[in-house]
mmCIF file of C-alpha atoms and ligand atoms in Angstrom:
data_model
loop_
_atom_site.group_PDB
_atom_site.id
_atom_site.type_symbol
_atom_site.label_atom_id
_atom_site.label_comp_id
_atom_site.label_asym_id
_atom_site.label_seq_id
_atom_site.Cartn_x
_atom_site.Cartn_y
_atom_site.Cartn_z
ATOM 1 C CA MET A 1 -24.521 -42.158 38.141
ATOM 2 C CA ASP A 2 -23.166 -39.031 35.990
ATOM 3 C CA ARG A 3 -22.368 -35.598 38.013
ATOM 4 C CA PHE A 4 -23.209 -32.168 36.648
ATOM 5 C CA GLU A 5 -22.868 -28.751 38.182
ATOM 6 C CA THR A 6 -26.479 -27.259 36.908
ATOM 7 C CA ALA A 7 -28.975 -29.507 35.363
ATOM 8 C CA ARG A 8 -28.317 -27.499 32.396
ATOM 9 C CA ASP A 9 -25.138 -28.572 31.852
ATOM 10 C CA ALA A 10 -26.931 -32.108 31.965
ATOM 11 C CA ALA A 11 -29.595 -31.305 29.538
ATOM 12 C CA TYR A 12 -26.991 -29.096 27.034
ATOM 13 C CA LYS A 13 -24.774 -32.477 27.276
ATOM 14 C CA LEU A 14 -27.265 -35.146 27.243
ATOM 15 C CA ARG A 15 -30.123 -33.754 25.276
ATOM 16 C CA PRO A 16 -32.557 -35.832 26.587
ATOM 17 C CA ASP A 17 -35.889 -36.583 25.353
ATOM 18 C CA GLN A 18 -37.431 -37.936 27.907
ATOM 19 C CA PRO A 19 -38.093 -36.394 31.789
ATOM 20 C CA LEU A 20 -34.319 -36.229 33.437
ATOM 21 C CA TYR A 21 -34.268 -36.359 37.558
ATOM 22 C CA CYS A 22 -31.907 -34.241 38.219
ATOM 23 C CA PHE A 23 -31.153 -35.530 42.265
ATOM 24 C CA ARG A 24 -29.321 -32.925 44.168
ATOM 25 C CA PRO A 25 -27.824 -34.790 47.907
ATOM 26 C CA SER A 26 -26.083 -31.941 48.955
ATOM 27 C CA VAL A 27 -29.306 -29.964 49.537
ATOM 28 C CA LEU A 28 -31.698 -33.107 51.209
ATOM 29 C CA ARG A 29 -28.992 -33.311 53.499
ATOM 30 C CA ALA A 30 -28.795 -29.858 54.462
ATOM 31 C CA ASP A 31 -32.320 -29.772 54.369
ATOM 32 C CA ALA A 32 -32.567 -33.011 57.169
ATOM 33 C CA LEU A 33 -30.343 -31.696 59.195
ATOM 34 C CA ALA A 34 -31.156 -28.122 59.278
ATOM 35 C CA PHE A 35 -34.865 -29.484 59.994
ATOM 36 C CA LYS A 36 -33.091 -32.154 62.875
ATOM 37 C CA SER A 37 -31.224 -29.471 64.553
ATOM 38 C CA ALA A 38 -34.258 -26.929 65.335
ATOM 39 C CA PHE A 39 -36.892 -29.633 66.450
ATOM 40 C CA PRO A 40 -35.948 -29.828 69.839
ATOM 41 C CA GLY A 41 -37.319 -33.522 69.735
ATOM 42 C CA ARG A 42 -36.942 -36.447 67.470
ATOM 43 C CA MET A 43 -37.709 -36.229 63.855
ATOM 44 C CA ALA A 44 -38.840 -39.256 61.727
ATOM 45 C CA TYR A 45 -38.817 -39.040 57.865
ATOM 46 C CA ALA A 46 -42.353 -40.128 56.326
ATOM 47 C CA VAL A 47 -41.409 -42.028 54.138
ATOM 48 C CA LYS A 48 -44.277 -41.948 51.576
ATOM 49 C CA THR A 49 -42.810 -38.995 50.770
ATOM 50 C CA ASN A 50 -40.221 -39.848 48.809
ATOM 51 C CA GLY A 51 -39.190 -43.771 49.407
ATOM 52 C CA GLU A 52 -36.099 -43.648 46.819
ATOM 53 C CA PRO A 53 -32.812 -46.150 47.851
ATOM 54 C CA LEU A 54 -31.159 -43.128 47.160
ATOM 55 C CA VAL A 55 -32.828 -41.401 48.817
ATOM 56 C CA LEU A 56 -33.257 -43.065 51.954
ATOM 57 C CA ARG A 57 -29.646 -44.115 51.461
ATOM 58 C CA THR A 58 -28.529 -40.158 51.473
ATOM 59 C CA LEU A 59 -30.888 -39.536 55.183
ATOM 60 C CA ALA A 60 -29.465 -42.980 56.686
ATOM 61 C CA GLU A 61 -25.665 -41.260 55.551
ATOM 62 C CA ALA A 62 -26.829 -37.668 57.123
ATOM 63 C CA GLY A 63 -27.175 -40.116 60.722
ATOM 64 C CA ILE A 64 -30.991 -39.742 59.781
ATOM 65 C CA ASP A 65 -32.190 -42.493 61.693
ATOM 66 C CA CYS A 66 -36.268 -42.507 62.369
ATOM 67 C CA PHE A 67 -38.321 -43.139 59.457
ATOM 68 C CA ASP A 68 -42.246 -43.148 59.783
ATOM 69 C CA VAL A 69 -42.987 -46.048 58.124
ATOM 70 C CA ALA A 70 -46.457 -46.955 56.708
ATOM 71 C CA SER A 71 -46.923 -50.772 54.678
ATOM 72 C CA PRO A 72 -43.990 -53.514 54.875
ATOM 73 C CA ALA A 73 -42.496 -52.435 51.390
ATOM 74 C CA GLU A 74 -41.324 -48.799 53.510
ATOM 75 C CA PHE A 75 -40.834 -51.139 57.077
ATOM 76 C CA ALA A 76 -37.685 -53.023 54.107
ATOM 77 C CA ALA A 77 -37.334 -49.706 52.342
ATOM 78 C CA ALA A 78 -36.020 -48.295 55.890
ATOM 79 C CA ARG A 79 -34.603 -50.636 56.915
ATOM 80 C CA ALA A 80 -32.161 -51.669 54.363
ATOM 81 C CA VAL A 81 -30.509 -48.656 54.278
ATOM 82 C CA SER A 82 -30.286 -48.058 58.392
ATOM 83 C CA PRO A 83 -30.566 -51.603 59.685
ATOM 84 C CA GLN A 84 -31.103 -50.406 63.236
ATOM 85 C CA ALA A 85 -33.004 -47.402 62.387
ATOM 86 C CA GLU A 86 -35.995 -46.678 64.867
ATOM 87 C CA LEU A 87 -39.552 -47.144 62.579
ATOM 88 C CA LEU A 88 -42.275 -45.475 63.874
ATOM 89 C CA TYR A 89 -45.544 -47.373 62.527
ATOM 90 C CA MET A 90 -48.077 -44.590 62.338
ATOM 91 C CA HIS A 91 -51.003 -45.690 60.044
ATOM 92 C CA PRO A 92 -53.966 -46.024 62.173
ATOM 93 C CA VAL A 93 -55.586 -48.560 59.590
ATOM 94 C CA LYS A 94 -53.629 -51.210 59.434
ATOM 95 C CA ALA A 95 -53.829 -54.907 57.978
ATOM 96 C CA GLN A 96 -53.562 -58.157 60.808
ATOM 97 C CA SER A 97 -50.271 -59.444 59.020
ATOM 98 C CA ASP A 98 -48.987 -56.273 58.979
ATOM 99 C CA ILE A 99 -49.223 -55.578 62.196
ATOM 100 C CA ARG A 100 -47.753 -58.598 63.607
ATOM 101 C CA LEU A 101 -44.637 -58.441 60.740
ATOM 102 C CA ALA A 102 -43.638 -55.007 62.222
ATOM 103 C CA LEU A 103 -43.698 -56.317 65.693
ATOM 104 C CA GLU A 104 -41.975 -59.439 64.994
ATOM 105 C CA THR A 105 -40.075 -59.517 61.998
ATOM 106 C CA TYR A 106 -39.010 -55.526 62.528
ATOM 107 C CA GLY A 107 -39.278 -55.049 66.557
ATOM 108 C CA ILE A 108 -41.131 -52.134 65.690
ATOM 109 C CA ARG A 109 -42.152 -50.433 69.105
ATOM 110 C CA VAL A 110 -44.215 -47.346 68.436
ATOM 111 C CA ILE A 111 -47.392 -47.830 65.960
ATOM 112 C CA ALA A 112 -50.366 -44.967 65.816
ATOM 113 C CA ILE A 113 -54.759 -45.878 66.064
ATOM 114 C CA ASP A 114 -57.440 -43.804 65.695
ATOM 115 C CA HIS A 115 -60.319 -46.662 66.741
ATOM 116 C CA GLU A 116 -60.301 -49.612 69.491
ATOM 117 C CA ASP A 117 -60.868 -52.132 66.782
ATOM 118 C CA GLU A 118 -57.025 -51.482 65.629
ATOM 119 C CA ILE A 119 -55.979 -51.852 69.153
ATOM 120 C CA ALA A 120 -57.378 -54.790 68.970
ATOM 121 C CA LYS A 121 -55.544 -56.324 66.310
ATOM 122 C CA ILE A 122 -51.959 -54.960 68.288
ATOM 123 C CA LEU A 123 -53.259 -56.824 71.589
ATOM 124 C CA ARG A 124 -54.014 -60.532 69.502
ATOM 125 C CA ILE A 125 -50.199 -60.581 68.265
ATOM 126 C CA VAL A 126 -49.287 -58.865 71.785
ATOM 127 C CA ARG A 127 -50.855 -61.565 73.692
ATOM 128 C CA ALA A 128 -50.064 -64.362 70.930
ATOM 129 C CA ARG A 129 -46.172 -64.017 71.494
ATOM 130 C CA ASP A 130 -46.376 -62.399 74.582
ATOM 131 C CA LEU A 131 -45.447 -59.093 74.430
ATOM 132 C CA ALA A 132 -44.493 -56.927 77.255
ATOM 133 C CA PRO A 133 -47.183 -53.941 76.320
ATOM 134 C CA GLU A 134 -45.064 -51.172 78.653
ATOM 135 C CA GLU A 135 -42.095 -51.291 75.922
ATOM 136 C CA ILE A 136 -44.802 -50.234 73.541
ATOM 137 C CA THR A 137 -46.082 -47.208 72.005
ATOM 138 C CA LEU A 138 -49.642 -46.411 70.984
ATOM 139 C CA PHE A 139 -50.345 -43.253 69.986
ATOM 140 C CA VAL A 140 -53.400 -42.179 69.608
ATOM 141 C CA ARG A 141 -53.823 -40.300 66.524
ATOM 142 C CA LEU A 142 -56.200 -37.168 66.905
ATOM 143 C CA ALA A 143 -58.691 -35.994 64.221
ATOM 144 C CA THR A 144 -57.798 -32.112 63.812
ATOM 145 C CA ARG A 145 -59.531 -29.417 61.048
ATOM 146 C CA GLY A 146 -57.648 -26.541 59.049
ATOM 147 C CA HIS A 147 -56.154 -25.405 56.107
ATOM 148 C CA ALA A 148 -53.748 -27.722 53.847
ATOM 149 C CA ALA A 149 -52.929 -28.666 50.265
ATOM 150 C CA TYR A 150 -53.992 -31.569 51.574
ATOM 151 C CA GLU A 151 -56.328 -32.227 54.452
ATOM 152 C CA LEU A 152 -56.130 -35.055 55.845
ATOM 153 C CA SER A 153 -58.247 -35.434 58.743
ATOM 154 C CA LYS A 154 -60.854 -36.391 56.793
ATOM 155 C CA LYS A 155 -59.578 -39.798 56.677
ATOM 156 C CA PHE A 156 -58.295 -40.589 59.544
ATOM 157 C CA GLY A 157 -57.933 -39.360 63.857
ATOM 158 C CA ALA A 158 -60.701 -39.559 66.265
ATOM 159 C CA ALA A 159 -62.627 -37.212 67.325
ATOM 160 C CA PRO A 160 -61.629 -35.550 70.910
ATOM 161 C CA GLY A 161 -64.120 -37.645 73.321
ATOM 162 C CA HIS A 162 -62.694 -40.828 71.870
ATOM 163 C CA ALA A 163 -59.604 -40.310 72.350
ATOM 164 C CA VAL A 164 -60.107 -39.589 75.642
ATOM 165 C CA GLU A 165 -62.047 -43.537 75.899
ATOM 166 C CA LEU A 166 -59.238 -45.172 73.853
ATOM 167 C CA VAL A 167 -56.205 -42.945 75.803
ATOM 168 C CA GLU A 168 -57.609 -44.525 78.844
ATOM 169 C CA ARG A 169 -58.054 -47.799 77.478
ATOM 170 C CA ILE A 170 -54.368 -47.968 76.001
ATOM 171 C CA ALA A 171 -53.188 -46.906 79.149
ATOM 172 C CA LYS A 172 -55.953 -49.267 80.919
ATOM 173 C CA LEU A 173 -54.069 -51.969 78.713
ATOM 174 C CA GLY A 174 -50.298 -51.237 80.089
ATOM 175 C CA PHE A 175 -49.057 -49.995 77.019
ATOM 176 C CA LYS A 176 -47.335 -46.552 77.412
ATOM 177 C CA VAL A 177 -49.903 -43.784 75.259
ATOM 178 C CA GLY A 178 -48.992 -40.730 73.018
ATOM 179 C CA LEU A 179 -51.190 -38.568 71.299
ATOM 180 C CA CYS A 180 -50.031 -37.874 67.854
ATOM 181 C CA PHE A 181 -51.968 -35.561 64.595
ATOM 182 C CA HIS A 182 -50.944 -35.593 61.353
ATOM 183 C CA VAL A 183 -52.849 -32.068 60.208
ATOM 184 C CA GLY A 184 -52.128 -32.478 56.225
ATOM 185 C CA SER A 185 -49.928 -31.292 54.032
ATOM 186 C CA GLN A 186 -48.215 -28.087 52.739
ATOM 187 C CA VAL A 187 -49.693 -26.446 55.366
ATOM 188 C CA GLU A 188 -49.361 -22.677 56.069
ATOM 189 C CA ASP A 189 -51.618 -21.379 58.256
ATOM 190 C CA THR A 190 -49.707 -22.171 62.007
ATOM 191 C CA GLY A 191 -53.436 -21.754 63.598
ATOM 192 C CA THR A 192 -53.643 -25.193 62.051
ATOM 193 C CA TYR A 193 -51.059 -26.557 64.466
ATOM 194 C CA GLU A 194 -52.565 -24.217 67.413
ATOM 195 C CA ARG A 195 -55.775 -26.302 66.945
ATOM 196 C CA ALA A 196 -54.564 -29.361 67.207
ATOM 197 C CA LEU A 197 -52.427 -28.538 70.213
ATOM 198 C CA ALA A 198 -55.560 -27.009 71.966
ATOM 199 C CA SER A 199 -56.654 -30.255 70.945
ATOM 200 C CA ALA A 200 -54.668 -32.489 72.347
ATOM 201 C CA ALA A 201 -54.321 -30.493 75.693
ATOM 202 C CA TRP A 202 -58.173 -30.447 76.727
ATOM 203 C CA VAL A 203 -57.630 -34.501 75.163
ATOM 204 C CA ARG A 204 -55.100 -35.115 78.010
ATOM 205 C CA SER A 205 -56.744 -32.832 81.161
ATOM 206 C CA ARG A 206 -59.692 -35.279 80.688
ATOM 207 C CA ALA A 207 -57.894 -38.343 80.168
ATOM 208 C CA GLY A 208 -55.840 -37.905 83.312
ATOM 209 C CA VAL A 209 -53.528 -40.177 82.315
ATOM 210 C CA ASP A 210 -49.166 -40.410 81.771
ATOM 211 C CA LEU A 211 -48.731 -39.711 78.330
ATOM 212 C CA ALA A 212 -45.039 -40.929 76.692
ATOM 213 C CA ALA A 213 -44.753 -38.352 74.663
ATOM 214 C CA LEU A 214 -46.511 -35.802 71.770
ATOM 215 C CA ASP A 215 -46.529 -36.090 68.173
ATOM 216 C CA ILE A 216 -46.946 -33.331 65.784
ATOM 217 C CA GLY A 217 -47.005 -35.116 62.445
ATOM 218 C CA GLY A 218 -46.093 -33.740 59.401
ATOM 219 C CA GLY A 219 -47.617 -30.760 57.159
ATOM 220 C CA PHE A 220 -44.654 -28.539 56.670
ATOM 221 C CA PRO A 221 -44.565 -26.474 53.980
ATOM 222 C CA ALA A 222 -41.626 -26.432 51.020
ATOM 223 C CA ALA A 223 -40.618 -23.609 49.209
ATOM 224 C CA TYR A 224 -42.334 -23.360 45.450
ATOM 225 C CA GLY A 225 -42.928 -20.600 43.358
ATOM 226 C CA SER A 226 -46.105 -18.247 43.047
ATOM 227 C CA ASP A 227 -48.873 -16.951 40.813
ATOM 228 C CA PRO A 228 -47.955 -13.227 39.639
ATOM 229 C CA ARG A 229 -50.745 -12.649 38.917
ATOM 230 C CA ARG A 230 -52.357 -14.317 41.822
ATOM 231 C CA LYS A 231 -52.249 -12.729 45.711
ATOM 232 C CA GLN A 232 -48.592 -13.793 47.483
ATOM 233 C CA VAL A 233 -49.258 -16.327 50.098
ATOM 234 C CA VAL A 234 -45.974 -15.611 52.841
ATOM 235 C CA ARG A 235 -44.648 -19.177 53.613
ATOM 236 C CA PRO A 236 -43.144 -19.052 57.258
ATOM 237 C CA GLU A 237 -39.477 -20.286 57.306
ATOM 238 C CA THR A 238 -39.563 -23.820 58.608
ATOM 239 C CA VAL A 239 -37.185 -23.040 61.239
ATOM 240 C CA VAL A 240 -39.386 -20.417 62.233
ATOM 241 C CA LEU A 241 -42.342 -22.188 61.764
ATOM 242 C CA ILE A 242 -40.503 -25.064 64.492
ATOM 243 C CA ALA A 243 -40.038 -22.367 66.676
ATOM 244 C CA ASP A 244 -43.549 -21.232 66.574
ATOM 245 C CA ILE A 245 -44.963 -25.404 67.170
ATOM 246 C CA VAL A 246 -42.610 -25.813 70.270
ATOM 247 C CA ARG A 247 -44.027 -22.510 72.128
ATOM 248 C CA GLU A 248 -47.089 -23.435 71.648
ATOM 249 C CA ALA A 249 -46.984 -26.614 72.668
ATOM 250 C CA GLU A 250 -45.262 -25.126 75.727
ATOM 251 C CA GLU A 251 -48.048 -23.013 76.089
ATOM 252 C CA TRP A 252 -50.530 -25.584 76.114
ATOM 253 C CA GLY A 253 -48.874 -28.000 78.492
ATOM 254 C CA PHE A 254 -46.306 -30.030 76.454
ATOM 255 C CA GLY A 255 -43.412 -28.510 77.583
ATOM 256 C CA ASP A 256 -42.603 -32.190 79.767
ATOM 257 C CA LEU A 257 -43.282 -34.410 77.641
ATOM 258 C CA PRO A 258 -40.711 -35.836 74.604
ATOM 259 C CA LEU A 259 -41.952 -34.410 71.358
ATOM 260 C CA VAL A 260 -41.875 -35.991 67.627
ATOM 261 C CA ALA A 261 -42.408 -34.864 64.302
ATOM 262 C CA GLU A 262 -43.209 -36.919 61.032
ATOM 263 C CA PRO A 263 -41.573 -34.415 58.321
ATOM 264 C CA GLY A 264 -41.662 -35.272 54.631
ATOM 265 C CA ARG A 265 -42.203 -32.681 52.355
ATOM 266 C CA VAL A 266 -40.308 -30.213 53.272
ATOM 267 C CA ILE A 267 -36.818 -32.852 53.781
ATOM 268 C CA VAL A 268 -36.925 -33.610 50.256
ATOM 269 C CA ALA A 269 -39.008 -30.977 48.092
ATOM 270 C CA ARG A 270 -35.735 -28.930 46.738
ATOM 271 C CA CYS A 271 -33.539 -31.854 46.434
ATOM 272 C CA LEU A 272 -35.185 -32.626 43.118
ATOM 273 C CA SER A 273 -36.294 -30.981 39.777
ATOM 274 C CA VAL A 274 -37.053 -32.766 36.096
ATOM 275 C CA VAL A 275 -35.782 -31.738 33.088
ATOM 276 C CA VAL A 276 -38.407 -31.630 30.803
ATOM 277 C CA ARG A 277 -38.740 -31.356 27.014
ATOM 278 C CA VAL A 278 -41.487 -29.361 24.879
ATOM 279 C CA LEU A 279 -43.055 -32.014 22.105
ATOM 280 C CA LEU A 280 -45.073 -28.912 20.998
ATOM 281 C CA LYS A 281 -46.053 -25.212 20.946
ATOM 282 C CA LYS A 282 -49.675 -24.599 20.142
ATOM 283 C CA GLY A 283 -50.159 -21.482 21.245
ATOM 284 C CA ARG A 284 -50.377 -20.708 25.073
ATOM 285 C CA ARG A 285 -50.042 -24.044 25.120
ATOM 286 C CA LEU A 286 -47.134 -26.597 25.832
ATOM 287 C CA TYR A 287 -47.333 -29.971 25.104
ATOM 288 C CA ILE A 288 -44.296 -31.908 27.506
ATOM 289 C CA ASN A 289 -43.357 -35.017 28.227
ATOM 290 C CA ASP A 290 -44.029 -35.451 31.322
ATOM 291 C CA GLY A 291 -47.247 -34.882 33.823
ATOM 292 C CA ILE A 292 -49.630 -36.177 36.128
ATOM 293 C CA TRP A 293 -49.671 -39.705 35.526
ATOM 294 C CA SER A 294 -45.825 -39.482 36.366
ATOM 295 C CA SER A 295 -43.476 -36.435 38.282
ATOM 296 C CA LEU A 296 -45.817 -34.235 38.424
ATOM 297 C CA SER A 297 -49.913 -35.286 39.955
ATOM 298 C CA ASP A 298 -48.407 -33.689 43.645
ATOM 299 C CA SER A 299 -48.549 -30.158 41.937
ATOM 300 C CA TRP A 300 -52.455 -31.035 40.150
ATOM 301 C CA THR A 301 -53.458 -32.442 43.025
ATOM 302 C CA GLY A 302 -51.893 -29.714 45.537
ATOM 303 C CA LYS A 303 -52.984 -26.652 42.956
ATOM 304 C CA ILE A 304 -49.110 -25.744 43.364
ATOM 305 C CA THR A 305 -47.007 -23.192 41.090
ATOM 306 C CA LEU A 306 -43.819 -24.777 40.694
ATOM 307 C CA PRO A 307 -40.792 -22.607 39.245
ATOM 308 C CA ALA A 308 -39.864 -23.827 36.219
ATOM 309 C CA ARG A 309 -36.870 -22.449 34.730
ATOM 310 C CA HIS A 310 -36.876 -22.161 30.564
ATOM 311 C CA LEU A 311 -32.961 -24.320 28.669
ATOM 312 C CA PRO A 312 -33.554 -23.364 25.532
ATOM 313 C CA ASP A 313 -32.188 -26.243 23.115
ATOM 314 C CA PRO A 314 -28.638 -23.986 21.400
ATOM 315 C CA ALA A 315 -29.235 -26.241 18.358
ATOM 316 C CA ARG A 316 -32.927 -24.770 18.119
ATOM 317 C CA ARG A 317 -33.289 -22.552 14.683
ATOM 318 C CA PRO A 318 -34.825 -19.354 15.223
ATOM 319 C CA ARG A 319 -33.139 -19.390 18.501
ATOM 320 C CA ALA A 320 -35.281 -18.312 21.711
ATOM 321 C CA VAL A 321 -34.803 -14.726 22.143
ATOM 322 C CA ASP A 322 -33.122 -13.439 25.051
ATOM 323 C CA GLY A 323 -34.807 -11.054 27.812
ATOM 324 C CA ASP A 324 -38.208 -12.439 25.965
ATOM 325 C CA THR A 325 -40.976 -11.335 27.859
ATOM 326 C CA VAL A 326 -42.902 -13.910 30.078
ATOM 327 C CA VAL A 327 -45.931 -15.638 30.094
ATOM 328 C CA PRO A 328 -48.185 -18.129 31.113
ATOM 329 C CA PHE A 329 -48.191 -21.459 29.322
ATOM 330 C CA ARG A 330 -50.944 -23.542 29.687
ATOM 331 C CA VAL A 331 -48.668 -26.984 30.458
ATOM 332 C CA CYS A 332 -50.382 -31.104 29.613
ATOM 333 C CA GLY A 333 -48.822 -33.992 30.373
ATOM 334 C CA ALA A 334 -47.718 -36.595 27.896
ATOM 335 C CA THR A 335 -50.444 -39.341 28.076
ATOM 336 C CA CYS A 336 -53.804 -39.008 25.975
ATOM 337 C CA ASP A 337 -55.818 -38.238 29.216
ATOM 338 C CA SER A 338 -57.661 -35.152 28.904
ATOM 339 C CA VAL A 339 -57.164 -33.824 32.392
ATOM 340 C CA ASP A 340 -52.989 -34.632 31.904
ATOM 341 C CA ILE A 341 -53.227 -31.263 32.142
ATOM 342 C CA LEU A 342 -51.559 -29.058 35.086
ATOM 343 C CA SER A 343 -53.399 -27.119 37.115
ATOM 344 C CA ARG A 344 -51.427 -23.644 37.422
ATOM 345 C CA PRO A 345 -49.282 -22.652 34.738
ATOM 346 C CA PHE A 346 -45.640 -22.838 34.313
ATOM 347 C CA TYR A 347 -44.250 -18.998 34.140
ATOM 348 C CA LEU A 348 -41.956 -18.664 30.614
ATOM 349 C CA PRO A 349 -40.611 -16.548 28.007
ATOM 350 C CA GLU A 350 -43.093 -16.160 25.002
ATOM 351 C CA SER A 351 -40.578 -17.418 22.151
ATOM 352 C CA ILE A 352 -39.823 -21.052 24.224
ATOM 353 C CA GLY A 353 -40.342 -23.544 21.034
ATOM 354 C CA VAL A 354 -40.079 -27.415 20.360
ATOM 355 C CA GLY A 355 -37.029 -28.850 21.716
ATOM 356 C CA ASP A 356 -36.830 -26.365 24.573
ATOM 357 C CA TRP A 357 -35.803 -27.925 27.560
ATOM 358 C CA ILE A 358 -37.843 -26.387 31.036
ATOM 359 C CA GLU A 359 -36.300 -27.879 34.537
ATOM 360 C CA ILE A 360 -39.145 -27.775 36.444
ATOM 361 C CA GLY A 361 -37.797 -27.155 40.838
ATOM 362 C CA HIS A 362 -38.939 -29.348 43.678
ATOM 363 C CA ILE A 363 -40.327 -32.201 43.001
ATOM 364 C CA GLY A 364 -38.862 -34.297 45.768
ATOM 365 C CA ALA A 365 -41.652 -35.152 47.519
ATOM 366 C CA TYR A 366 -44.481 -36.658 46.400
ATOM 367 C CA SER A 367 -43.008 -37.500 42.830
ATOM 368 C CA LEU A 368 -41.238 -40.648 42.808
ATOM 369 C CA SER A 369 -43.319 -42.471 44.947
ATOM 370 C CA LEU A 370 -46.462 -41.500 42.649
ATOM 371 C CA ARG A 371 -45.302 -42.192 39.459
ATOM 372 C CA THR A 372 -47.911 -44.686 37.235
ATOM 373 C CA HIS A 373 -46.897 -46.523 33.739
ATOM 374 C CA PHE A 374 -49.694 -44.896 32.133
ATOM 375 C CA ASN A 375 -49.886 -44.687 28.804
ATOM 376 C CA GLY A 376 -46.219 -46.086 29.028
ATOM 377 C CA PHE A 377 -44.719 -43.378 30.203
ATOM 378 C CA TYR A 378 -42.051 -44.272 33.030
ATOM 379 C CA PRO A 379 -39.748 -41.514 33.465
ATOM 380 C CA ASP A 380 -36.571 -43.190 35.708
ATOM 381 C CA ARG A 381 -33.659 -41.561 34.442
ATOM 382 C CA PHE A 382 -31.065 -40.159 36.800
ATOM 383 C CA VAL A 383 -28.263 -37.843 37.289
ATOM 384 C CA GLU A 384 -26.861 -36.074 40.412
ATOM 385 C CA VAL A 385 -26.957 -32.537 39.936
ATOM 386 C CA THR A 386 -24.680 -30.164 42.474
ATOM 387 C CA THR A 387 -25.877 -26.855 42.556
ATOM 388 C CA PRO A 388 -28.958 -25.561 43.909
ATOM 389 C CA PHE A 389 -31.862 -25.350 42.185
ATOM 390 C CA GLU A 390 -32.613 -21.704 43.293
ATOM 391 C CA ALA A 391 -28.746 -21.418 42.904
ATOM 392 C CA ALA A 392 -28.639 -22.248 39.486
ATOM 393 C CA GLY A 393 -29.527 -18.515 38.122
ATOM 394 C CA PRO A 394 -32.554 -16.835 37.556
ATOM 395 C CA VAL A 395 -36.025 -18.482 37.296
ATOM 396 C CA GLU A 396 -37.938 -17.114 35.105
ATOM 397 C CA GLY A 397 -41.126 -15.557 35.367
ATOM 398 C CA PHE A 398 -40.420 -15.863 38.922
ATOM 399 C CA ALA A 399 -39.901 -12.263 40.706
ATOM 400 C CA SER A 400 -38.246 -14.412 43.182
ATOM 401 C CA ILE A 401 -39.177 -18.115 44.290
ATOM 402 C CA GLU A 402 -39.489 -18.042 48.317
ATOM 403 C CA THR A 403 -35.875 -20.224 50.066
ATOM 404 C CA MET A 404 -36.877 -20.838 53.394
ATOM 405 C CA GLY A 405 -34.646 -22.175 56.145
ATOM 406 C CA GLY A 406 -31.890 -24.517 55.735
HETATM 407 C C1 PLP B 501 -48.009 -37.920 55.028
HETATM 408 C C2 PLP B 501 -47.693 -37.930 55.929
HETATM 409 C C3 PLP B 501 -46.138 -37.111 56.809
HETATM 410 C C4 PLP B 501 -45.822 -36.251 56.101
HETATM 411 O O1 PLP B 501 -46.428 -35.126 55.979
HETATM 412 P P1 PLP B 501 -45.542 -33.320 54.841
HETATM 413 O O2 PLP B 501 -46.800 -33.085 54.289
HETATM 414 O O3 PLP B 501 -45.260 -34.149 53.944
HETATM 415 O O4 PLP B 501 -44.577 -33.035 56.174
HETATM 416 C C5 PLP B 501 -46.205 -36.992 58.137
HETATM 417 N N1 PLP B 501 -47.242 -38.220 58.947
HETATM 418 C C6 PLP B 501 -48.016 -39.021 58.420
HETATM 419 C C7 PLP B 501 -48.717 -39.568 59.355
HETATM 420 C C8 PLP B 501 -47.934 -38.764 57.699
HETATM 421 O O5 PLP B 501 -49.208 -39.736 56.850
#
C-alpha cells in the first residue's frame, strides 16, 4: 500500500477521481490500546464495525486477541488474523448450523441469548457432541432503554422478568451464566449505561444465581464534527466514560464480577478518512463521488456531522480563495437515487469548486462494511497515511473537532 504523510499529499500526488481511503494504522493501534488499558476487564472488538482484513490484522498485531463476532464469516475473519483469538458469539438470534460451527469448529465458548428457544438450539449441539455445559458461558442479553444515535433494544434483549427466568434455566442446565446488554451506538447519554446496570442488578438479585461475568456491550461514542448552528453536544472522553461506567457497575454491586466490553465505533472511527472529489457544484449543493450507498451511510442513518477538510485542486483555475467564508453545503451522493443526499451539511469554503477534493474524517466505523455495488460504484482503493486526520491542519468549518481520549 502506498504511504503518505497526509491525505492532502495523497490527493495531490494521485489526483484520484474515485474515493480514496486513507488508513492510519498508528491511530488504530493507539485508540485500541487506549481503550484496552482504560478498561479493567476483557475487551472484545466488535468485528461488524469494520471487519476489513487490514483493520483486523492491525488490531491483532497490536495485541488485541478477543473479538465480538456474529456470523461464520466474522469467526473466520477474526481467526484468520489471530488463530488463538477468543471469540465471543454475541448475536442473540442464530442459525442452528452457525451454532454448531461455533461450538465444534471454532471452539467458541461464550454465546449470547435472549430467548429460551436459543438455549434449546445450543443444548441440541451440546448434547449431540457431548460437550460440558460448565465450560460454556451463556450471556443473557437484557433489553435496555435510552438514547443513542442507534437504538438497538427495539430488536434484541429480554425484559427483566424474562431475563430472570432465562438466567435460572441456564444455571439449572449447568452452563455458566453472564448478563450482557448493548445500549446502542454512539451513546452520548451516560444515563443509558446506568439504567442498563440498574436493570442487570435487579435481574441478578431476583435470580439468585452465581454469575460468571457482566458484559457492558459497545456504544461508546467516537469524536465527530459538530454543526455550528446546533447546540453543541459535549461528548464524554472515552477514558472518563469508561471510568464512570465501571464505578457505576461497582455501585450496583458488580465489583466482584469480571467485566467484558465490546467496543466497535470508538476503536475504529478515527483510523480512516476518505478523499472524495467534487463532481459538480450547483449553488450550495455539492455532488461528490461517494455517498450513502458507499462509505457514508452511517452518517446518514445516525445523523452524524462528519468533519470535512477542503483540499483545493492546485491545477484549477480560478483557484479557490484562501481564507474564504465557510458555508454549509448540502452534499449529494454518487448514485442516481434521490435519497442519496447526506442528512447533515458539510461546512466548506464558498469557493470550493468542481475538481476539488474533500477529505472526510473519522469514517472508520460502519463504512467499509456497508458499501454496496449500487449503480456500479464501489470504492476500494486504499493508501496508508501517517498523520492523524485532526493533526493535518485545521478542519474548515469546525471551530474545533472534539478530540477524545487516546
Ligand atoms: C454493534 C455491536 C457492538 C459495537 O457497537 P459500537 O457502538 O460500535 O461500539 C457491540 N456489541 C454488540 C452486541 C453489537 O451488536
